[in-house]
mmCIF file of N, CA and C in Angstrom:
data_model
loop_
_atom_site.group_PDB
_atom_site.id
_atom_site.type_symbol
_atom_site.label_atom_id
_atom_site.label_comp_id
_atom_site.label_asym_id
_atom_site.label_seq_id
_atom_site.Cartn_x
_atom_site.Cartn_y
_atom_site.Cartn_z
ATOM 1 N N MET A 1 0.724 -1.176 0.004
ATOM 2 C CA MET A 1 0.014 -0.022 -0.029
ATOM 3 C C MET A 1 0.930 1.283 0.122
ATOM 4 N N LEU A 2 2.132 1.164 0.751
ATOM 5 C CA LEU A 2 2.882 2.365 0.698
ATOM 6 C C LEU A 2 3.424 2.556 -0.695
ATOM 7 N N ARG A 3 3.670 1.581 -1.284
ATOM 8 C CA ARG A 3 4.075 1.542 -2.740
ATOM 9 C C ARG A 3 3.117 2.315 -3.689
ATOM 10 N N SER A 4 2.007 1.974 -3.515
ATOM 11 C CA SER A 4 0.793 2.716 -4.181
ATOM 12 C C SER A 4 0.648 3.985 -3.844
ATOM 13 N N VAL A 5 0.795 4.408 -2.566
ATOM 14 C CA VAL A 5 0.560 5.814 -2.221
ATOM 15 C C VAL A 5 1.922 6.514 -2.679
ATOM 16 N N LEU A 6 3.062 5.862 -2.654
ATOM 17 C CA LEU A 6 4.287 6.609 -3.057
ATOM 18 C C LEU A 6 4.290 6.608 -4.603
ATOM 19 N N GLY A 7 3.827 5.707 -5.429
ATOM 20 C CA GLY A 7 3.493 5.875 -6.781
ATOM 21 C C GLY A 7 2.405 6.917 -7.168
ATOM 22 N N LEU A 8 1.534 7.029 -6.470
ATOM 23 C CA LEU A 8 0.375 8.009 -6.589
ATOM 24 C C LEU A 8 1.092 9.416 -6.377
ATOM 25 N N ALA A 9 1.834 9.403 -5.234
ATOM 26 C CA ALA A 9 2.394 10.809 -4.935
ATOM 27 C C ALA A 9 3.479 11.310 -6.169
ATOM 28 N N ASN A 10 4.127 10.275 -6.625
ATOM 29 C CA ASN A 10 5.272 10.460 -7.586
ATOM 30 C C ASN A 10 4.340 10.995 -8.795
ATOM 31 N N ARG A 11 3.226 10.172 -9.191
ATOM 32 C CA ARG A 11 2.598 10.664 -10.475
ATOM 33 C C ARG A 11 1.950 12.174 -10.236
ATOM 34 N N VAL A 12 1.460 12.372 -9.024
ATOM 35 C CA VAL A 12 1.050 13.609 -8.706
ATOM 36 C C VAL A 12 1.932 14.816 -8.779
ATOM 37 N N ALA A 13 3.218 14.515 -8.196
ATOM 38 C CA ALA A 13 4.460 15.472 -8.309
ATOM 39 C C ALA A 13 4.940 15.787 -9.769
ATOM 40 N N THR A 14 4.916 14.505 -10.502
ATOM 41 C CA THR A 14 5.438 14.630 -11.923
ATOM 42 C C THR A 14 4.171 15.773 -12.656
ATOM 43 N N GLY A 15 2.934 15.287 -12.328
ATOM 44 C CA GLY A 15 1.915 16.151 -13.064
ATOM 45 C C GLY A 15 2.045 17.495 -12.781
ATOM 46 N N LEU A 16 2.244 17.866 -11.518
ATOM 47 C CA LEU A 16 2.563 19.234 -10.995
ATOM 48 C C LEU A 16 3.484 19.829 -11.652
ATOM 49 N N VAL A 17 4.659 19.111 -11.751
ATOM 50 C CA VAL A 17 5.900 19.794 -12.260
ATOM 51 C C VAL A 17 5.740 20.094 -13.900
ATOM 52 N N SER A 18 4.866 19.350 -14.449
ATOM 53 C CA SER A 18 4.712 19.340 -15.896
ATOM 54 C C SER A 18 3.778 20.467 -16.017
ATOM 55 N N GLY A 19 2.589 20.447 -15.148
ATOM 56 C CA GLY A 19 1.744 21.678 -15.093
ATOM 57 C C GLY A 19 2.523 23.186 -14.947
ATOM 58 N N VAL A 20 3.428 23.212 -13.971
ATOM 59 C CA VAL A 20 4.113 24.119 -13.603
ATOM 60 C C VAL A 20 4.995 24.778 -14.817
ATOM 61 N N LEU A 21 5.742 23.756 -15.415
ATOM 62 C CA LEU A 21 6.610 23.918 -16.468
ATOM 63 C C LEU A 21 5.791 24.308 -17.772
ATOM 64 N N ALA A 22 4.473 23.913 -17.973
ATOM 65 C CA ALA A 22 3.609 24.198 -19.021
ATOM 66 C C ALA A 22 2.985 25.669 -18.863
ATOM 67 N N LEU A 23 3.001 26.313 -17.756
ATOM 68 C CA LEU A 23 2.466 27.584 -17.403
ATOM 69 C C LEU A 23 2.885 28.713 -18.321
ATOM 70 N N PRO A 24 4.314 28.746 -18.717
ATOM 71 C CA PRO A 24 4.822 29.987 -19.612
ATOM 72 C C PRO A 24 4.261 29.619 -21.058
ATOM 73 N N ARG A 25 4.145 28.444 -21.576
ATOM 74 C CA ARG A 25 3.465 28.218 -22.777
ATOM 75 C C ARG A 25 2.135 28.415 -22.863
ATOM 76 N N ILE A 26 1.439 28.165 -21.698
ATOM 77 C CA ILE A 26 -0.171 28.492 -21.676
ATOM 78 C C ILE A 26 -0.399 29.988 -21.749
ATOM 79 N N ALA A 27 0.601 30.626 -20.992
ATOM 80 C CA ALA A 27 0.553 32.188 -20.879
ATOM 81 C C ALA A 27 0.756 32.789 -22.282
ATOM 82 N N ASP A 28 1.681 32.217 -23.167
ATOM 83 C CA ASP A 28 1.999 32.724 -24.260
ATOM 84 C C ASP A 28 0.910 32.607 -25.442
ATOM 85 N N ALA A 29 0.270 31.163 -25.105
ATOM 86 C CA ALA A 29 -1.022 30.879 -25.859
ATOM 87 C C ALA A 29 -2.168 31.555 -25.560
ATOM 88 N N LEU A 30 -2.476 32.088 -24.218
ATOM 89 C CA LEU A 30 -3.381 33.091 -24.065
ATOM 90 C C LEU A 30 -3.210 34.421 -24.566
ATOM 91 N N ALA A 31 -1.854 34.696 -24.662
ATOM 92 C CA ALA A 31 -1.460 36.144 -25.126
ATOM 93 C C ALA A 31 -1.971 36.290 -26.548
ATOM 94 N N GLN A 32 -1.478 34.924 -27.278
ATOM 95 C CA GLN A 32 -1.754 35.167 -28.624
ATOM 96 C C GLN A 32 -3.320 34.899 -29.012
ATOM 97 N N LEU A 33 -4.143 34.415 -28.072
ATOM 98 C CA LEU A 33 -5.646 34.201 -28.284
ATOM 99 C C LEU A 33 -6.298 35.550 -28.068
ATOM 100 N N THR A 34 -5.563 36.540 -27.303
ATOM 101 C CA THR A 34 -6.275 37.699 -26.892
ATOM 102 C C THR A 34 -6.819 38.582 -28.150
ATOM 103 N N PRO A 35 -6.062 38.797 -29.174
ATOM 104 C CA PRO A 35 -6.563 39.376 -30.355
ATOM 105 C C PRO A 35 -7.524 38.609 -30.980
ATOM 106 N N LEU A 36 -7.474 37.376 -31.033
ATOM 107 C CA LEU A 36 -8.517 36.610 -31.740
ATOM 108 C C LEU A 36 -9.845 36.730 -30.973
ATOM 109 N N ALA A 37 -9.915 36.906 -29.724
ATOM 110 C CA ALA A 37 -11.008 37.233 -28.933
ATOM 111 C C ALA A 37 -11.644 38.138 -29.440
ATOM 112 N N GLN A 38 -10.811 39.324 -29.357
ATOM 113 C CA GLN A 38 -11.254 40.745 -30.040
ATOM 114 C C GLN A 38 -12.066 40.707 -31.240
ATOM 115 N N ALA A 39 -11.429 39.769 -32.054
ATOM 116 C CA ALA A 39 -12.156 39.613 -33.523
ATOM 117 C C ALA A 39 -13.308 38.856 -33.563
ATOM 118 N N LEU A 40 -13.879 38.138 -32.509
ATOM 119 C CA LEU A 40 -14.924 37.270 -32.478
ATOM 120 C C LEU A 40 -16.279 38.111 -32.982
ATOM 121 N N PRO A 41 -16.437 39.395 -32.611
ATOM 122 C CA PRO A 41 -17.572 40.117 -32.995
ATOM 123 C C PRO A 41 -17.676 40.304 -34.585
ATOM 124 N N GLN A 42 -16.593 40.412 -35.182
ATOM 125 C CA GLN A 42 -16.353 40.521 -36.560
ATOM 126 C C GLN A 42 -16.551 39.059 -37.198
ATOM 127 N N VAL A 43 -15.980 38.120 -36.647
ATOM 128 C CA VAL A 43 -16.387 36.727 -37.023
ATOM 129 C C VAL A 43 -18.065 36.556 -37.036
ATOM 130 N N ALA A 44 -18.463 36.888 -36.044
ATOM 131 C CA ALA A 44 -20.155 36.853 -35.902
ATOM 132 C C ALA A 44 -20.686 37.677 -37.200
ATOM 133 N N GLU A 45 -20.360 38.681 -37.604
ATOM 134 C CA GLU A 45 -20.822 39.515 -38.447
ATOM 135 C C GLU A 45 -20.517 38.805 -39.803
ATOM 136 N N LEU A 46 -19.337 38.102 -40.046
ATOM 137 C CA LEU A 46 -19.057 37.280 -41.135
ATOM 138 C C LEU A 46 -19.912 36.194 -41.363
ATOM 139 N N ARG A 47 -20.215 35.646 -40.111
ATOM 140 C CA ARG A 47 -21.091 34.474 -40.084
ATOM 141 C C ARG A 47 -22.744 34.948 -40.786
ATOM 142 N N SER A 48 -22.975 36.027 -40.116
ATOM 143 C CA SER A 48 -24.495 36.563 -40.774
ATOM 144 C C SER A 48 -24.277 36.771 -42.393
ATOM 145 N N THR A 49 -23.131 37.484 -42.688
ATOM 146 C CA THR A 49 -22.968 37.644 -44.362
ATOM 147 C C THR A 49 -22.836 36.518 -44.869
ATOM 148 N N LEU A 50 -22.172 35.389 -44.203
ATOM 149 C CA LEU A 50 -22.255 34.238 -45.136
ATOM 150 C C LEU A 50 -23.267 33.443 -45.143
ATOM 151 N N GLU A 51 -24.202 33.605 -44.072
ATOM 152 C CA GLU A 51 -25.630 33.122 -44.138
ATOM 153 C C GLU A 51 -26.520 33.788 -45.370
ATOM 154 N N ARG A 52 -26.207 35.141 -45.545
ATOM 155 C CA ARG A 52 -27.010 35.861 -46.739
ATOM 156 C C ARG A 52 -26.387 35.481 -47.844
ATOM 157 N N LEU A 53 -25.170 35.202 -48.072
ATOM 158 C CA LEU A 53 -24.499 34.884 -49.299
ATOM 159 C C LEU A 53 -25.271 33.563 -49.723
ATOM 160 N N GLU A 54 -25.318 32.635 -48.462
ATOM 161 C CA GLU A 54 -26.005 31.293 -48.909
ATOM 162 C C GLU A 54 -27.287 31.420 -49.466
ATOM 163 N N GLN A 55 -27.982 32.184 -48.692
ATOM 164 C CA GLN A 55 -29.619 32.450 -49.159
ATOM 165 C C GLN A 55 -29.506 32.854 -50.683
ATOM 166 N N LEU A 56 -28.750 33.875 -51.087
ATOM 167 C CA LEU A 56 -28.479 34.325 -52.388
ATOM 168 C C LEU A 56 -28.213 33.402 -53.213
ATOM 169 N N ALA A 57 -27.246 32.620 -52.915
ATOM 170 C CA ALA A 57 -26.821 31.532 -53.861
ATOM 171 C C ALA A 57 -27.812 30.553 -54.018
ATOM 172 N N THR A 58 -28.542 30.063 -53.012
ATOM 173 C CA THR A 58 -29.798 29.192 -53.142
ATOM 174 C C THR A 58 -30.775 29.948 -54.164
ATOM 175 N N PHE A 59 -31.092 31.060 -54.032
ATOM 176 C CA PHE A 59 -31.999 31.732 -54.892
ATOM 177 C C PHE A 59 -31.552 31.667 -56.305
ATOM 178 N N LEU A 60 -30.217 32.105 -56.474
ATOM 179 C CA LEU A 60 -29.745 32.122 -57.814
ATOM 180 C C LEU A 60 -29.690 30.524 -58.523
ATOM 181 N N ALA A 61 -29.525 29.606 -57.659
ATOM 182 C CA ALA A 61 -29.334 28.206 -58.180
ATOM 183 C C ALA A 61 -30.967 27.972 -58.623
ATOM 184 N N ASN A 62 -31.918 28.591 -57.888
ATOM 185 C CA ASN A 62 -33.360 28.075 -58.247
ATOM 186 C C ASN A 62 -33.785 28.955 -59.526
ATOM 187 N N GLU A 63 -33.224 30.275 -59.633
ATOM 188 C CA GLU A 63 -33.613 31.219 -60.781
ATOM 189 C C GLU A 63 -32.933 31.013 -61.782
ATOM 190 N N MET A 64 -31.561 30.411 -61.850
ATOM 191 C CA MET A 64 -30.727 30.699 -63.084
ATOM 192 C C MET A 64 -31.073 29.695 -64.214
ATOM 193 N N PRO A 65 -31.812 28.436 -63.936
ATOM 194 C CA PRO A 65 -32.331 27.449 -64.935
ATOM 195 C C PRO A 65 -33.148 28.578 -65.827
ATOM 196 N N GLU A 66 -34.382 29.083 -65.140
ATOM 197 C CA GLU A 66 -35.198 29.837 -65.846
ATOM 198 C C GLU A 66 -34.579 31.047 -66.649
ATOM 199 N N ALA A 67 -33.669 31.695 -65.873
ATOM 200 C CA ALA A 67 -33.104 32.832 -66.622
ATOM 201 C C ALA A 67 -32.303 32.298 -67.964
ATOM 202 N N LEU A 68 -31.539 31.208 -67.646
ATOM 203 C CA LEU A 68 -30.737 30.617 -68.979
ATOM 204 C C LEU A 68 -31.784 30.412 -69.946
ATOM 205 N N HIS A 69 -33.037 29.566 -69.670
ATOM 206 C CA HIS A 69 -33.831 29.307 -70.508
ATOM 207 C C HIS A 69 -34.509 30.540 -71.156
ATOM 208 N N GLN A 70 -34.588 31.570 -70.678
ATOM 209 C CA GLN A 70 -35.164 32.740 -71.137
ATOM 210 C C GLN A 70 -34.256 33.356 -72.328
ATOM 211 N N LEU A 71 -32.765 33.340 -71.793
ATOM 212 C CA LEU A 71 -31.603 33.858 -72.619
ATOM 213 C C LEU A 71 -31.469 32.958 -73.905
ATOM 214 N N GLU A 72 -31.623 31.748 -73.788
ATOM 215 C CA GLU A 72 -31.562 31.012 -74.877
ATOM 216 C C GLU A 72 -32.747 31.115 -75.999
ATOM 217 N N ALA A 73 -34.008 31.550 -75.250
ATOM 218 C CA ALA A 73 -34.953 31.965 -76.387
ATOM 219 C C ALA A 73 -34.777 33.068 -76.948
ATOM 220 N N VAL A 74 -34.262 34.136 -76.198
ATOM 221 C CA VAL A 74 -33.752 35.400 -76.778
ATOM 222 C C VAL A 74 -32.759 35.182 -78.046
ATOM 223 N N GLN A 75 -31.879 34.364 -77.614
ATOM 224 C CA GLN A 75 -30.771 34.165 -78.608
ATOM 225 C C GLN A 75 -31.271 33.284 -79.925
ATOM 226 N N ARG A 76 -32.210 32.467 -79.741
ATOM 227 C CA ARG A 76 -32.864 31.890 -80.866
ATOM 228 C C ARG A 76 -33.553 33.151 -81.791
ATOM 229 N N ARG A 77 -34.434 33.746 -81.085
ATOM 230 C CA ARG A 77 -35.145 34.886 -81.785
ATOM 231 C C ARG A 77 -34.257 35.764 -82.404
ATOM 232 N N LEU A 78 -33.032 36.245 -81.822
ATOM 233 C CA LEU A 78 -32.242 37.174 -82.327
ATOM 234 C C LEU A 78 -31.595 36.377 -83.855
ATOM 235 N N ALA A 79 -31.201 35.276 -83.610
ATOM 236 C CA ALA A 79 -30.859 34.427 -84.707
ATOM 237 C C ALA A 79 -31.629 34.407 -85.774
ATOM 238 N N GLU A 80 -33.033 34.376 -85.376
ATOM 239 C CA GLU A 80 -33.991 34.369 -86.741
ATOM 240 C C GLU A 80 -34.023 35.646 -87.298
ATOM 241 N N LEU A 81 -33.916 36.666 -86.621
ATOM 242 C CA LEU A 81 -34.256 37.902 -86.828
ATOM 243 C C LEU A 81 -33.061 38.571 -87.687
ATOM 244 N N GLU A 82 -31.804 37.996 -87.348
ATOM 245 C CA GLU A 82 -30.542 38.409 -88.015
ATOM 246 C C GLU A 82 -30.605 38.659 -89.670
ATOM 247 N N PRO A 83 -31.218 37.610 -90.218
ATOM 248 C CA PRO A 83 -31.114 37.869 -91.773
ATOM 249 C C PRO A 83 -32.130 39.169 -92.218
ATOM 250 N N ARG A 84 -33.204 39.152 -91.286
ATOM 251 C CA ARG A 84 -34.110 40.173 -91.595
ATOM 252 C C ARG A 84 -33.521 41.481 -91.285
ATOM 253 N N ILE A 85 -32.704 41.661 -90.386
ATOM 254 C CA ILE A 85 -32.229 42.890 -89.926
ATOM 255 C C ILE A 85 -31.165 43.299 -90.963
ATOM 256 N N ALA A 86 -30.254 42.174 -91.500
ATOM 257 C CA ALA A 86 -29.289 42.634 -92.550
ATOM 258 C C ALA A 86 -30.178 42.886 -93.809
ATOM 259 N N THR A 87 -31.240 42.238 -94.164
ATOM 260 C CA THR A 87 -31.926 43.080 -95.325
ATOM 261 C C THR A 87 -32.437 44.330 -95.075
ATOM 262 N N LEU A 88 -32.913 44.725 -93.808
ATOM 263 C CA LEU A 88 -33.314 46.005 -93.713
ATOM 264 C C LEU A 88 -32.211 46.831 -93.569
ATOM 265 N N ALA A 89 -31.189 46.623 -93.088
ATOM 266 C CA ALA A 89 -30.129 47.565 -93.134
ATOM 267 C C ALA A 89 -29.585 47.737 -94.706
ATOM 268 N N GLY A 90 -29.529 46.786 -95.653
ATOM 269 C CA GLY A 90 -29.285 47.012 -96.892
ATOM 270 C C GLY A 90 -30.277 47.938 -97.642
ATOM 271 N N ASN A 91 -31.510 47.586 -97.339
ATOM 272 C CA ASN A 91 -32.825 48.442 -97.945
ATOM 273 C C ASN A 91 -32.676 50.115 -97.289
ATOM 274 N N THR A 92 -32.212 50.076 -96.217
ATOM 275 C CA THR A 92 -32.122 51.396 -95.530
ATOM 276 C C THR A 92 -31.055 52.014 -96.535
ATOM 277 N N GLY A 93 -29.907 51.660 -96.742
ATOM 278 C CA GLY A 93 -28.979 52.144 -97.506
ATOM 279 C C GLY A 93 -29.446 52.619 -99.019
ATOM 280 N N GLN A 94 -30.272 51.660 -99.629
ATOM 281 C CA GLN A 94 -30.968 51.986 -100.898
ATOM 282 C C GLN A 94 -31.810 53.046 -100.870
ATOM 283 N N LEU A 95 -32.897 53.103 -99.624
ATOM 284 C CA LEU A 95 -33.728 54.304 -99.435
ATOM 285 C C LEU A 95 -32.924 55.576 -99.088
ATOM 286 N N ASP A 96 -31.980 55.529 -98.521
ATOM 287 C CA ASP A 96 -31.125 56.742 -98.555
ATOM 288 C C ASP A 96 -30.724 57.265 -99.810
ATOM 289 N N GLU A 97 -30.167 56.454 -100.690
ATOM 290 C CA GLU A 97 -29.697 56.671 -102.032
ATOM 291 C C GLU A 97 -30.866 57.428 -102.963
ATOM 292 N N SER A 98 -32.135 56.441 -102.683
ATOM 293 C CA SER A 98 -33.168 56.921 -103.568
ATOM 294 C C SER A 98 -33.677 58.376 -102.993
ATOM 295 N N ILE A 99 -33.585 58.785 -101.700
ATOM 296 C CA ILE A 99 -33.978 60.100 -101.198
ATOM 297 C C ILE A 99 -33.050 61.115 -101.494
ATOM 298 N N ARG A 100 -31.636 60.795 -101.794
ATOM 299 C CA ARG A 100 -30.868 61.674 -102.305
ATOM 300 C C ARG A 100 -31.135 62.022 -103.759
ATOM 301 N N VAL A 101 -31.352 61.170 -104.652
ATOM 302 C CA VAL A 101 -31.717 61.162 -105.849
ATOM 303 C C VAL A 101 -33.025 62.059 -106.190
ATOM 304 N N LEU A 102 -34.017 61.550 -105.233
ATOM 305 C CA LEU A 102 -35.241 62.449 -105.420
ATOM 306 C C LEU A 102 -35.044 63.814 -104.979
ATOM 307 N N ALA A 103 -34.408 64.184 -103.931
ATOM 308 C CA ALA A 103 -34.041 65.598 -103.515
ATOM 309 C C ALA A 103 -33.293 66.241 -104.524
ATOM 310 N N ALA A 104 -32.288 65.565 -105.167
ATOM 311 C CA ALA A 104 -31.612 66.233 -106.290
ATOM 312 C C ALA A 104 -32.463 66.608 -107.462
ATOM 313 N N ALA A 105 -33.603 65.519 -107.658
ATOM 314 C CA ALA A 105 -34.271 65.825 -108.837
ATOM 315 C C ALA A 105 -35.494 66.932 -108.361
ATOM 316 N N LEU A 106 -35.833 66.968 -107.366
ATOM 317 C CA LEU A 106 -37.203 67.834 -106.958
ATOM 318 C C LEU A 106 -36.565 69.301 -106.787
ATOM 319 N N GLY A 107 -35.445 69.605 -106.244
ATOM 320 C CA GLY A 107 -34.934 70.776 -106.265
ATOM 321 C C GLY A 107 -35.044 71.576 -107.353
ATOM 322 N N PRO A 108 -34.510 71.407 -108.279
ATOM 323 C CA PRO A 108 -34.845 71.983 -109.534
ATOM 324 C C PRO A 108 -36.222 72.139 -110.310
ATOM 325 N N LEU A 109 -36.944 70.996 -110.133
ATOM 326 C CA LEU A 109 -38.256 70.829 -110.530
ATOM 327 C C LEU A 109 -39.280 71.929 -109.603
ATOM 328 N N GLN A 110 -38.901 72.023 -108.195
ATOM 329 C CA GLN A 110 -39.658 72.920 -107.670
ATOM 330 C C GLN A 110 -39.533 74.295 -108.085
ATOM 331 N N GLY A 111 -38.305 74.701 -108.294
ATOM 332 C CA GLY A 111 -37.773 76.160 -108.829
ATOM 333 C C GLY A 111 -38.565 76.229 -110.240
ATOM 334 N N THR A 112 -38.615 75.317 -110.946
ATOM 335 C CA THR A 112 -39.114 75.390 -112.212
ATOM 336 C C THR A 112 -40.789 75.774 -112.243
ATOM 337 N N THR A 113 -41.295 74.695 -111.290
ATOM 338 C CA THR A 113 -42.500 74.883 -111.006
ATOM 339 C C THR A 113 -43.146 76.152 -110.638
ATOM 340 N N GLU A 114 -42.382 76.662 -109.760
ATOM 341 C CA GLU A 114 -42.590 78.058 -108.943
ATOM 342 C C GLU A 114 -42.612 78.993 -110.321
ATOM 343 N N ARG A 115 -41.526 79.000 -111.169
ATOM 344 C CA ARG A 115 -41.438 80.092 -112.144
ATOM 345 C C ARG A 115 -42.660 79.808 -113.293
ATOM 346 N N LEU A 116 -42.949 78.708 -113.412
ATOM 347 C CA LEU A 116 -44.110 78.383 -114.640
ATOM 348 C C LEU A 116 -45.437 79.002 -113.778
ATOM 349 N N GLY A 117 -45.602 78.623 -112.565
ATOM 350 C CA GLY A 117 -46.928 79.449 -111.972
ATOM 351 C C GLY A 117 -46.901 80.908 -112.013
ATOM 352 N N ARG A 118 -45.771 81.394 -112.003
ATOM 353 C CA ARG A 118 -45.598 82.843 -112.020
ATOM 354 C C ARG A 118 -46.066 83.428 -113.381
ATOM 355 N N LEU A 119 -45.267 82.515 -114.337
ATOM 356 C CA LEU A 119 -45.638 82.771 -115.754
ATOM 357 C C LEU A 119 -47.142 82.675 -116.086
ATOM 358 N N VAL A 120 -47.833 81.583 -115.694
ATOM 359 C CA VAL A 120 -49.025 81.403 -115.996
ATOM 360 C C VAL A 120 -49.890 82.494 -115.372
ATOM 361 N N ASP A 121 -49.626 82.861 -114.373
ATOM 362 C CA ASP A 121 -50.277 83.888 -113.404
ATOM 363 C C ASP A 121 -50.312 85.487 -114.385
ATOM 364 N N ARG A 122 -49.283 85.536 -115.150
ATOM 365 C CA ARG A 122 -49.078 86.703 -115.946
ATOM 366 C C ARG A 122 -49.818 86.720 -117.378
ATOM 367 N N LEU A 123 -50.322 85.576 -117.707
ATOM 368 C CA LEU A 123 -50.990 85.335 -118.939
ATOM 369 C C LEU A 123 -52.427 86.060 -118.804
ATOM 370 N N PRO A 124 -52.626 86.725 -120.190
ATOM 371 C CA PRO A 124 -54.052 87.275 -120.094
ATOM 372 C C PRO A 124 -55.171 86.476 -120.033
ATOM 373 N N GLU A 125 -55.065 85.350 -120.578
ATOM 374 C CA GLU A 125 -56.020 84.260 -120.677
ATOM 375 C C GLU A 125 -56.534 83.778 -119.430
ATOM 376 N N HIS A 126 -55.147 83.578 -118.291
ATOM 377 C CA HIS A 126 -55.589 82.986 -117.137
ATOM 378 C C HIS A 126 -56.377 83.921 -116.359
ATOM 379 N N LYS A 127 -56.157 85.232 -116.332
ATOM 380 C CA LYS A 127 -56.951 86.192 -115.597
ATOM 381 C C LYS A 127 -58.494 86.310 -116.076
ATOM 382 N N ARG A 128 -58.749 86.027 -117.280
ATOM 383 C CA ARG A 128 -60.201 86.005 -117.683
ATOM 384 C C ARG A 128 -60.828 84.542 -117.196
ATOM 385 N N ARG A 129 -60.038 83.705 -117.417
ATOM 386 C CA ARG A 129 -60.595 82.408 -116.906
ATOM 387 C C ARG A 129 -60.806 82.084 -115.476
ATOM 388 N N ALA A 130 -59.863 82.886 -114.504
ATOM 389 C CA ALA A 130 -60.062 82.882 -113.230
ATOM 390 C C ALA A 130 -61.240 83.811 -112.808
ATOM 391 N N GLN A 131 -61.628 84.787 -113.317
ATOM 392 C CA GLN A 131 -62.585 85.512 -113.157
ATOM 393 C C GLN A 131 -63.968 84.833 -113.465
ATOM 394 N N ALA A 132 -63.923 84.265 -114.548
ATOM 395 C CA ALA A 132 -65.189 83.646 -114.968
ATOM 396 C C ALA A 132 -65.545 82.407 -113.991
ATOM 397 N N LEU A 133 -64.717 81.805 -113.228
ATOM 398 C CA LEU A 133 -64.994 80.749 -112.365
ATOM 399 C C LEU A 133 -65.563 81.341 -111.083
ATOM 400 N N PRO A 134 -66.735 80.653 -110.764
ATOM 401 C CA PRO A 134 -67.313 81.144 -109.464
ATOM 402 C C PRO A 134 -66.543 81.123 -108.212
ATOM 403 N N GLY A 135 -66.597 81.785 -107.459
ATOM 404 C CA GLY A 135 -65.822 81.762 -106.173
ATOM 405 C C GLY A 135 -64.158 81.859 -106.091
ATOM 406 N N SER A 136 -63.894 82.187 -107.479
ATOM 407 C CA SER A 136 -62.262 82.375 -107.572
ATOM 408 C C SER A 136 -61.837 83.660 -107.657
ATOM 409 N N ALA A 137 -60.897 84.071 -107.213
ATOM 410 C CA ALA A 137 -60.298 85.550 -107.349
ATOM 411 C C ALA A 137 -58.865 85.243 -107.855
ATOM 412 N N VAL A 138 -58.478 86.422 -108.401
ATOM 413 C CA VAL A 138 -57.258 86.409 -109.073
ATOM 414 C C VAL A 138 -56.297 86.362 -107.742
ATOM 415 N N GLY A 139 -56.338 87.043 -106.787
ATOM 416 C CA GLY A 139 -55.439 87.162 -105.817
ATOM 417 C C GLY A 139 -55.505 86.078 -104.583
ATOM 418 N N ASP A 140 -56.192 84.785 -104.953
ATOM 419 C CA ASP A 140 -56.260 83.699 -104.085
ATOM 420 C C ASP A 140 -55.099 82.914 -104.023
ATOM 421 N N ARG A 141 -54.085 83.117 -104.779
ATOM 422 C CA ARG A 141 -52.781 82.295 -104.784
ATOM 423 C C ARG A 141 -51.835 82.784 -103.740
#
């Protein structure tokens, strides 16, 4: 029994010595943990942010297939419209050219028409005919 008491005392003493020798390491570890303890509120904020990101990711995962389906439909429709748009673009160029040609032709014609109108207004026969028509006056123009 004395042997067991001595063995037990020896183990207790060894444990105490080990514990006392470990105290500086424990103090160093606690000193290193102090900044981490101060960062705990930030970690809690990060956790709520991560939870929100997880919710958003779940939402996106649910919505992305539908959005992808819609984008594919838009792509197909654009592919169908591409030849028509190219044709319209070509027609627009032709229309622009036609407008330029018409403008170039109408400019001189308009001037000629105005001069002819003034000339016709001066003709003596025109004045008699305008007076003969009911409701018409020479100065209506």
